[in-house]
mmCIF file of C-alpha atoms in Angstrom:
data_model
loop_
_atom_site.group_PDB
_atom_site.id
_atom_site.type_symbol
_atom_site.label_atom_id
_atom_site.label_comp_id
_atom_site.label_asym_id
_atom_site.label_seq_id
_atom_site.Cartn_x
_atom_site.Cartn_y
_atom_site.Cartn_z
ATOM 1 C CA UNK A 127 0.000 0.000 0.000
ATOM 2 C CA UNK A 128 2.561 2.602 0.850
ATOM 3 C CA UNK A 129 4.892 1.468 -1.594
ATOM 4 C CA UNK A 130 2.405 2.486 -4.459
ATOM 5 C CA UNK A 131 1.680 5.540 -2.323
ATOM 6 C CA UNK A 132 5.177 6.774 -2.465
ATOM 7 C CA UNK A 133 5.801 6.090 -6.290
ATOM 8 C CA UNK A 134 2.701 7.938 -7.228
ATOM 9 C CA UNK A 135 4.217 10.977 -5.250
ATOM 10 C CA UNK A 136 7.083 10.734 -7.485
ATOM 11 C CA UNK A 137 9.405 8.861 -4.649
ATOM 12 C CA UNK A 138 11.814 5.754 -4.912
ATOM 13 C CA UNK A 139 10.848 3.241 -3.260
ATOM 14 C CA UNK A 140 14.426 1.456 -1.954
ATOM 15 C CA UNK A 141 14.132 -2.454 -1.219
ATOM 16 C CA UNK A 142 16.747 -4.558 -1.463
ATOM 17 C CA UNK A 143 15.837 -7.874 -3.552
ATOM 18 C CA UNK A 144 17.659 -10.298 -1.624
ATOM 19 C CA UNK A 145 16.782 -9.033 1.827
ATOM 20 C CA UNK A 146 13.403 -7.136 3.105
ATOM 21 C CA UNK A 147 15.309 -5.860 6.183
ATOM 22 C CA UNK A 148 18.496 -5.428 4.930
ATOM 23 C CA UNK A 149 19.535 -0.911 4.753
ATOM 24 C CA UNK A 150 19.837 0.010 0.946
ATOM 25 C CA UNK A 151 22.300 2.687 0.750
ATOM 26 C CA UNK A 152 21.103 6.092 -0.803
ATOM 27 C CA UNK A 153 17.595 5.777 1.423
ATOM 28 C CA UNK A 154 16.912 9.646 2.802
ATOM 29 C CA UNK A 155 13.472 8.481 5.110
ATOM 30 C CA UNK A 156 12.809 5.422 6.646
ATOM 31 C CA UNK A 157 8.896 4.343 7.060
ATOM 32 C CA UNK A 158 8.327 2.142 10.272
ATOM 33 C CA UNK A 159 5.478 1.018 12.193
ATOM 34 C CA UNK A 160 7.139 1.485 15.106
ATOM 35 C CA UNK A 161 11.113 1.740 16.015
ATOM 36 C CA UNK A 162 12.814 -1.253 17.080
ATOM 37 C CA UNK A 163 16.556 -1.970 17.714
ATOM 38 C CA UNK A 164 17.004 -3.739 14.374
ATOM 39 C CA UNK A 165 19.863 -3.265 11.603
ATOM 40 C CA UNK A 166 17.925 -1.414 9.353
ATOM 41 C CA UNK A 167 16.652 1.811 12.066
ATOM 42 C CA UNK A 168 20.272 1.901 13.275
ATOM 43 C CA UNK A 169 21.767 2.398 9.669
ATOM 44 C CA UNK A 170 18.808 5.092 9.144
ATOM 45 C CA UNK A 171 20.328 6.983 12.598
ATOM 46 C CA UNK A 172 23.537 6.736 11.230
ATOM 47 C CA UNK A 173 22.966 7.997 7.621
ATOM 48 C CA UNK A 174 21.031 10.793 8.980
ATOM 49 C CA UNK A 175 17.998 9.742 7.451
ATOM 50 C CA UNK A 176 14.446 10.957 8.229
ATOM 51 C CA UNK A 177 12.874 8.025 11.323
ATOM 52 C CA UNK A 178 8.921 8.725 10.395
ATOM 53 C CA UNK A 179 5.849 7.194 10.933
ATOM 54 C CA UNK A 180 3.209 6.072 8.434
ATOM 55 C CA UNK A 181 1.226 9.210 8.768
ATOM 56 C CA UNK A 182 3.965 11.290 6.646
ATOM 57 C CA UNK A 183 3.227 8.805 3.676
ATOM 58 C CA UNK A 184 -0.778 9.131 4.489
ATOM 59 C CA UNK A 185 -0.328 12.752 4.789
ATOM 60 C CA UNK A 186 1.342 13.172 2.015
ATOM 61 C CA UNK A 187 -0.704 11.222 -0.121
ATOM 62 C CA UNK A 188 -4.044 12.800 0.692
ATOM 63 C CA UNK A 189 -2.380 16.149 -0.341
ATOM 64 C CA UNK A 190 -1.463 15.020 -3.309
ATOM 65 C CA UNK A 191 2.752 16.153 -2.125
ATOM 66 C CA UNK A 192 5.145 15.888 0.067
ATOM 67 C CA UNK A 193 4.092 17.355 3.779
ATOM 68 C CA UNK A 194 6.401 18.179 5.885
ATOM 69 C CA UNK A 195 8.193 15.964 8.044
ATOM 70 C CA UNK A 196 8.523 17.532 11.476
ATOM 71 C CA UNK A 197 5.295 16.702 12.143
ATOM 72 C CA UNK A 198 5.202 12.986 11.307
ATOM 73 C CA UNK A 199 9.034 12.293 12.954
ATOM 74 C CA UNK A 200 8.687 9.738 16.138
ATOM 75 C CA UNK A 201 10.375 12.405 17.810
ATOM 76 C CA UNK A 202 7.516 14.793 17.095
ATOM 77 C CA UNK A 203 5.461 12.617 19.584
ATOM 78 C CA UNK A 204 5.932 14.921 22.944
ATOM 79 C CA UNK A 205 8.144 13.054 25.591
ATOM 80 C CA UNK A 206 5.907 14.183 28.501
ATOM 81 C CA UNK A 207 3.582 13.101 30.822
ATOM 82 C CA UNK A 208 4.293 9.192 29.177
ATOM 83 C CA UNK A 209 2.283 10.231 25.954
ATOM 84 C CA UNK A 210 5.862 8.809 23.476
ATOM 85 C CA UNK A 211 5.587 5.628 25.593
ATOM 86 C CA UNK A 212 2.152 5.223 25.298
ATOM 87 C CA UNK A 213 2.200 6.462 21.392
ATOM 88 C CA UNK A 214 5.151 3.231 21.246
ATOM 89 C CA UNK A 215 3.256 0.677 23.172
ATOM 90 C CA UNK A 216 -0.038 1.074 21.666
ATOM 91 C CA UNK A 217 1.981 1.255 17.842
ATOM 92 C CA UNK A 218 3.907 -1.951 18.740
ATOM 93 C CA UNK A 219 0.404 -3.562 19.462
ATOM 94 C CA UNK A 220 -0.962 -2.452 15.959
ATOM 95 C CA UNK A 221 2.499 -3.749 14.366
ATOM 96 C CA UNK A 222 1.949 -7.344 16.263
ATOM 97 C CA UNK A 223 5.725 -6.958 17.843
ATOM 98 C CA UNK A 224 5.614 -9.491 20.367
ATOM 99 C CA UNK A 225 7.932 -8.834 23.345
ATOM 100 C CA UNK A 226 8.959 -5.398 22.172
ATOM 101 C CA UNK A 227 11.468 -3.606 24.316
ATOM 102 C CA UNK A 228 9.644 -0.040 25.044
ATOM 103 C CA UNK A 229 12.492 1.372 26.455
ATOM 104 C CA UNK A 230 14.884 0.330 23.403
ATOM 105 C CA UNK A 231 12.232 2.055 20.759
ATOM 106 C CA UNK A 232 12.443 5.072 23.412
ATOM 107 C CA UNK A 233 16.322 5.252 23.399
ATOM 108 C CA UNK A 234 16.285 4.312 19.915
ATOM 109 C CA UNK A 235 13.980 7.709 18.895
ATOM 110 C CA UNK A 236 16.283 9.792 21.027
ATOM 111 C CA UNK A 237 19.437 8.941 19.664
ATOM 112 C CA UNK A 238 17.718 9.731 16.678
ATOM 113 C CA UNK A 239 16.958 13.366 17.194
ATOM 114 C CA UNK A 240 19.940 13.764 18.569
ATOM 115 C CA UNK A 241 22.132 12.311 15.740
ATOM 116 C CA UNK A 242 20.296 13.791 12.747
ATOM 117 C CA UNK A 243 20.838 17.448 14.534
ATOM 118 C CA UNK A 244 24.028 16.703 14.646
ATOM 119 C CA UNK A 245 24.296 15.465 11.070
ATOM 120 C CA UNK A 246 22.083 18.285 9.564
ATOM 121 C CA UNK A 247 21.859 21.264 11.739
ATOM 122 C CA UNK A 248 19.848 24.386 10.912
ATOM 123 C CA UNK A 249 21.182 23.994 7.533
ATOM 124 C CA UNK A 250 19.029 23.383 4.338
ATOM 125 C CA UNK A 251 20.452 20.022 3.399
ATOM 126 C CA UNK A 252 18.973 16.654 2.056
ATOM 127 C CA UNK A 253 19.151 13.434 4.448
ATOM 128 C CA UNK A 254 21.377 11.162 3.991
ATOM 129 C CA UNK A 255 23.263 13.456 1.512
ATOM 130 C CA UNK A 256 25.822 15.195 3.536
ATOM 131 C CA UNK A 257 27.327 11.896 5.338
ATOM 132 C CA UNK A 258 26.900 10.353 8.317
ATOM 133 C CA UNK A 259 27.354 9.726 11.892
ATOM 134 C CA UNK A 260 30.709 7.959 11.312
ATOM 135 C CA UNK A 261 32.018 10.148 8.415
ATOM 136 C CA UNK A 262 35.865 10.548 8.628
ATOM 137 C CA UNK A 263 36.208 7.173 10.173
ATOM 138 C CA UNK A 264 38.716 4.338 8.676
ATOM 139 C CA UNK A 265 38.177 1.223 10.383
ATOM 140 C CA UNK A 266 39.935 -1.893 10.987
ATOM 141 C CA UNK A 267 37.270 -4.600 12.406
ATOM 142 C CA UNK A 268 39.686 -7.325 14.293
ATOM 143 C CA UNK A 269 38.130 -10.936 14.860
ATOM 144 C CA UNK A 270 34.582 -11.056 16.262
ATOM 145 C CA UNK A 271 33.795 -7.523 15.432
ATOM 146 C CA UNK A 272 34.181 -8.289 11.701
ATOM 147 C CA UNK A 273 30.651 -8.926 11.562
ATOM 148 C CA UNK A 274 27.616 -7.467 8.369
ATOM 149 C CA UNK A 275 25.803 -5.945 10.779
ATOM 150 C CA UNK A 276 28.392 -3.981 12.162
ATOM 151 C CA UNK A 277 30.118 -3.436 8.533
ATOM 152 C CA UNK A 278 26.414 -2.313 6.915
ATOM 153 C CA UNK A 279 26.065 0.098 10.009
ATOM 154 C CA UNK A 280 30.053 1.743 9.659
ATOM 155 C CA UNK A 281 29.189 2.487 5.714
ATOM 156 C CA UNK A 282 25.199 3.461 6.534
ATOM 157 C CA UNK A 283 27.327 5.861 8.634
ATOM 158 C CA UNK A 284 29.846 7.470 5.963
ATOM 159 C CA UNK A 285 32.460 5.247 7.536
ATOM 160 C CA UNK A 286 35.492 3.316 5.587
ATOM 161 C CA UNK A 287 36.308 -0.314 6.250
ATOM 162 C CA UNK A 288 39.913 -0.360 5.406
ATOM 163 C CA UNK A 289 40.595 -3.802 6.563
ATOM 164 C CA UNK A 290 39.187 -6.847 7.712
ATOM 165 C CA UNK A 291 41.898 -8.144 10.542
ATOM 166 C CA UNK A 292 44.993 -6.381 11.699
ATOM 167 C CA UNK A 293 47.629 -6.436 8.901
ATOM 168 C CA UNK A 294 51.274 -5.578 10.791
ATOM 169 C CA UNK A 295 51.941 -3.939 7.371
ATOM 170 C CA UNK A 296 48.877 -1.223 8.036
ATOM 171 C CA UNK A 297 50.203 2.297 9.394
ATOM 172 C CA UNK A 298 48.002 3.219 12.018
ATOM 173 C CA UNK A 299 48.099 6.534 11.231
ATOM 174 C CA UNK A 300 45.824 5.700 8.166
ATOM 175 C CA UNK A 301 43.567 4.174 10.397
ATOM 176 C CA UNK A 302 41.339 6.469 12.802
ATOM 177 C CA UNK A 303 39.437 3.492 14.514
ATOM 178 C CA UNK A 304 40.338 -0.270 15.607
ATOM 179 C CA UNK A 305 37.557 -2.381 16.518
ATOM 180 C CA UNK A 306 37.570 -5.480 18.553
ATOM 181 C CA UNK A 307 34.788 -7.515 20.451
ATOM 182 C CA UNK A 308 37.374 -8.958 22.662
ATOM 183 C CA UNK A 309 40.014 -7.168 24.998
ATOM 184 C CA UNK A 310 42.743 -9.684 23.904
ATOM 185 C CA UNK A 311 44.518 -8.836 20.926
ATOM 186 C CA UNK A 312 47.281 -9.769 18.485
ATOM 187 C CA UNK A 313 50.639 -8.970 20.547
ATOM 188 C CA UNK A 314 51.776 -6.977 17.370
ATOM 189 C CA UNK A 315 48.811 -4.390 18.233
ATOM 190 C CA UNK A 316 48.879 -4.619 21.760
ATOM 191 C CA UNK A 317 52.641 -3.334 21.561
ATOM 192 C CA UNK A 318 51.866 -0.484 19.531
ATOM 193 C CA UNK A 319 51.218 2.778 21.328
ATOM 194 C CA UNK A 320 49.098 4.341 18.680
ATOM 195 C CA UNK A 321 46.849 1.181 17.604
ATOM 196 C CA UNK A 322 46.091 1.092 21.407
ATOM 197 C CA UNK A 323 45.221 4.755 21.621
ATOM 198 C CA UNK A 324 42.545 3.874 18.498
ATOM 199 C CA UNK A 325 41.559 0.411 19.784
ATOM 200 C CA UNK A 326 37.766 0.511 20.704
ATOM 201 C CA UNK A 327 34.879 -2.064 21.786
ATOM 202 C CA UNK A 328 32.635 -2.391 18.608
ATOM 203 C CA UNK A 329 30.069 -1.428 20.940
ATOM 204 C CA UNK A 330 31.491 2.104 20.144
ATOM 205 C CA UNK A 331 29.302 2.179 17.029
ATOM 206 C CA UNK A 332 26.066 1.509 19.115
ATOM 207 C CA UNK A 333 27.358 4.245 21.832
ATOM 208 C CA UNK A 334 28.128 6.731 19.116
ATOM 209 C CA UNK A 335 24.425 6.275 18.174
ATOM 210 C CA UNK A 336 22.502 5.691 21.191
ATOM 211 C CA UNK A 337 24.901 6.879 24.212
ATOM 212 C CA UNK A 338 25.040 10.503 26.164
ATOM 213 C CA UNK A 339 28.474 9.714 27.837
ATOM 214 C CA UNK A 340 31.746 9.089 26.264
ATOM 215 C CA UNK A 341 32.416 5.111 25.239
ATOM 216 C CA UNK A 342 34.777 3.017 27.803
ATOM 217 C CA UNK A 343 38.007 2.505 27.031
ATOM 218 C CA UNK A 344 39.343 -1.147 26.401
ATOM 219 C CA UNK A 345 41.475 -3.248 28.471
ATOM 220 C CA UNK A 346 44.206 -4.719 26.127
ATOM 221 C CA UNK A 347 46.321 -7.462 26.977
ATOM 222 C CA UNK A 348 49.401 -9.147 25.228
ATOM 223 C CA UNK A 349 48.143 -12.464 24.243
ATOM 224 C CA UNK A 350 50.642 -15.472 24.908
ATOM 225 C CA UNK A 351 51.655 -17.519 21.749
ATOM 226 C CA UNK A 352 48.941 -20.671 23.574
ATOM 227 C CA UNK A 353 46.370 -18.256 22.860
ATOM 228 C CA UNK A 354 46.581 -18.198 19.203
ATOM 229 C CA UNK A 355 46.625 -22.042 19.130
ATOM 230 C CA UNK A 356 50.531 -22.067 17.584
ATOM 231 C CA UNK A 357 51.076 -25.631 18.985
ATOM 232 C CA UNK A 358 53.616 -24.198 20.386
ATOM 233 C CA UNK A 359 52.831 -25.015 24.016
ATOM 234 C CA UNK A 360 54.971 -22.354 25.060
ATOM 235 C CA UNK A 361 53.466 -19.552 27.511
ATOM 236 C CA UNK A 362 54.090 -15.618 28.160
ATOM 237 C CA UNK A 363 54.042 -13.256 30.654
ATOM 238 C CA UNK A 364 50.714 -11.625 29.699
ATOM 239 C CA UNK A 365 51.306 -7.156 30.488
ATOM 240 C CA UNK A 366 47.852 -4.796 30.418
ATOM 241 C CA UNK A 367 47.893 -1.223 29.362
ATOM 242 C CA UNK A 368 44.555 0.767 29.243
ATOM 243 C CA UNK A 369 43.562 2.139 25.902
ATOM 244 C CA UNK A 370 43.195 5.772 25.812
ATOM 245 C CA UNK A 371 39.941 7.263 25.083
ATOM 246 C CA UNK A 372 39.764 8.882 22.111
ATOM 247 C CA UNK A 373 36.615 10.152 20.659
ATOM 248 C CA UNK A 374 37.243 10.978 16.865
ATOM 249 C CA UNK A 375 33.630 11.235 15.206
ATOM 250 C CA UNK A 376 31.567 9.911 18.561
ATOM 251 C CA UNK A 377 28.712 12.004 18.054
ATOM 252 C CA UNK A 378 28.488 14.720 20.504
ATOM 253 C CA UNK A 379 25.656 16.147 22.613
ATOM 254 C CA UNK A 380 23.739 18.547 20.638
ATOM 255 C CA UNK A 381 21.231 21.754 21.508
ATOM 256 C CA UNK A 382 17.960 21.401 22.354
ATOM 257 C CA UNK A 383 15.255 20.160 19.751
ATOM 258 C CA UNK A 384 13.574 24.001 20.149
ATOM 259 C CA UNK A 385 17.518 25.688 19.357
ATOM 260 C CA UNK A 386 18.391 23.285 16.875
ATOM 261 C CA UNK A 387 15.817 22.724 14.034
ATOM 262 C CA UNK A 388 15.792 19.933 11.314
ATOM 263 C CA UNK A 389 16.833 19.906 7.676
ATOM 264 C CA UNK A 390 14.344 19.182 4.993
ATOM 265 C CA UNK A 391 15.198 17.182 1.879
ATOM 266 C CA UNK A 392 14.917 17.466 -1.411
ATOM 267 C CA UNK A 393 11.303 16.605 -2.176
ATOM 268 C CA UNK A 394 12.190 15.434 -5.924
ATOM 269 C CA UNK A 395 15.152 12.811 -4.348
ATOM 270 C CA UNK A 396 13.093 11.066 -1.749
ATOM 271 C CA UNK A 397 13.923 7.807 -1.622
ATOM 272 C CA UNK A 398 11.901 5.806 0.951
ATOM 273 C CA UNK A 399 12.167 2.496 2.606
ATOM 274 C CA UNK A 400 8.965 0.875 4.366
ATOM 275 C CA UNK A 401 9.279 -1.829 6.931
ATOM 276 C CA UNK A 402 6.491 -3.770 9.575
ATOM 277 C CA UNK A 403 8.602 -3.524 12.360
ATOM 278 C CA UNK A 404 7.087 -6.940 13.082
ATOM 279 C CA UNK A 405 8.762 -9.056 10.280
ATOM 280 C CA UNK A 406 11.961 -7.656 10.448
ATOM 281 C CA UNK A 407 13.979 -10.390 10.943
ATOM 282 C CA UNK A 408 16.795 -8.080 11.593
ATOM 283 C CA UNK A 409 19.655 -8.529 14.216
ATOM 284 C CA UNK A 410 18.844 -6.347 17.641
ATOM 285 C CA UNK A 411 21.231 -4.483 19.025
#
């Protein structure tokens, strides 16, 4: 239904044809039922795309163009007096999201407004146009943080993978960003100074989006040669150092929603992606 809304409004509709809840680069407003900590809303926080509800397509569509957006945001639902819970909990019941996580979809519409503020400003730019959340970054994603999901949400965010893995060949001061899901590491990065300073949890990525307070710093520890699985049998003195905090592109906090203002994009480049929150299938974060 909205789909055909959209097109005859002169929209794109953006799916990806091998995945329903997959983030299709490009995409300037995302269309849910109601915001849930999936893959696809993150990447629209992190492009700086428009979160909206249904009504802005409705809207739209019975005026025969593009309304503003303001009004339709899920941060245009006021925060007080419970009315953006109840608003959630009662949209989650329409979308059939079983076991839905109310104060997620709340955390998940504030780092929202806060990130597309920070993206756009006052000034008159197009979402999803002027880069993202992560733009500036160069990332190296060691072992279990070389995952899609995080990889989809780095490049939603204007971010550039350089590497998959630590090459001892890579100078870090190409790199802005290591990211591990562990706090043991290769003994080749653990003895380097700078990779420390720039070696994060990949849970950065989440608190860049979704956090108020600056992201922990990781514990590194020289690995022994046994932890690699050499065969070697032999053992080493493991050393810590704490890996200074360094907050290149975190997202900052931002004025209020009355000081800052919001963007508005280009009505002839909207490009629009739809999703029932309750068939996502996406990964939660």
């Amino acid at each position: 239904m909205y789909e055909a809304m959209i097109r005859a409004l002169g929209g794109h509709v953006m799916a990806n044809p091998t995945s329903s809840s997959s983030w299709v680069q490009g995409t300037t407003h995302l269309v849910i039922s109601v915001p849930i900590s999936c893959e696809k809303c993150m990447c629209a926080i992190a492009s700086g795309a428009w979160l909206l509800r249904p009504s802005f397509v409705e809207a739209s569509y019975r005026a025969g163009q593009w309304v503003s957006e303001r009004e339709h945001t899920w941060a245009a639902v006021p925060r007080d007096g419970d009315v953006r819970r109840k608003e959630v909990v009662e949209a989650g019941e329409r979308a059939g999201v079983e076991r839905m996580d109310v104060g997620k979809s709340l955390d998940l519409i504030a780092g929202w407004e806060r990130v597309f503020r920070t993206i756009h400003g006052t000034a008159g730019t197009s979402a999803g146009v002027v880069g993202g959340a992560f733009r500036g970054w160069r990332v190296v994603l060691v072992g279990a943080a070389n995952t899609s999901s995080y990889r989809n949400l780095l490049v939603a965010g204007g971010a550039e993978v350089v590497s998959d893995g630590w090459d001892p060949d890579t100078d870090p001061d190409a790199v802005t960003h290591v990211l591990v899901q562990s706090n043991r590491l290769d003994p080749h990065m653990a003895a380097n100074d700078i990779v420390r300073s720039k070696t994060y949890s990949a849970t950065l990525i989440i608190q860049s989006l979704m956090g108020d307070q600056p992201p922990t710093p990781v514990l590194l520890r020289r690995m022994s040669s046994r932890s690699f699985g050499t065969g070697s049998g032999s053992s080493a003195a493991s050393s810590s150092a704490s890996g200074s905090v360094n907050n290149v592109g975190a997202v900052p906090q931002t004025a209020s929603r009355e000081q800052a203002g919001y963007a508005r994009p280009q009505r002839q480049a909207a490009r629009v992606q739809s999703i029932d929150a309750a068939s996502t299938g996406s990964t939660a974060y």
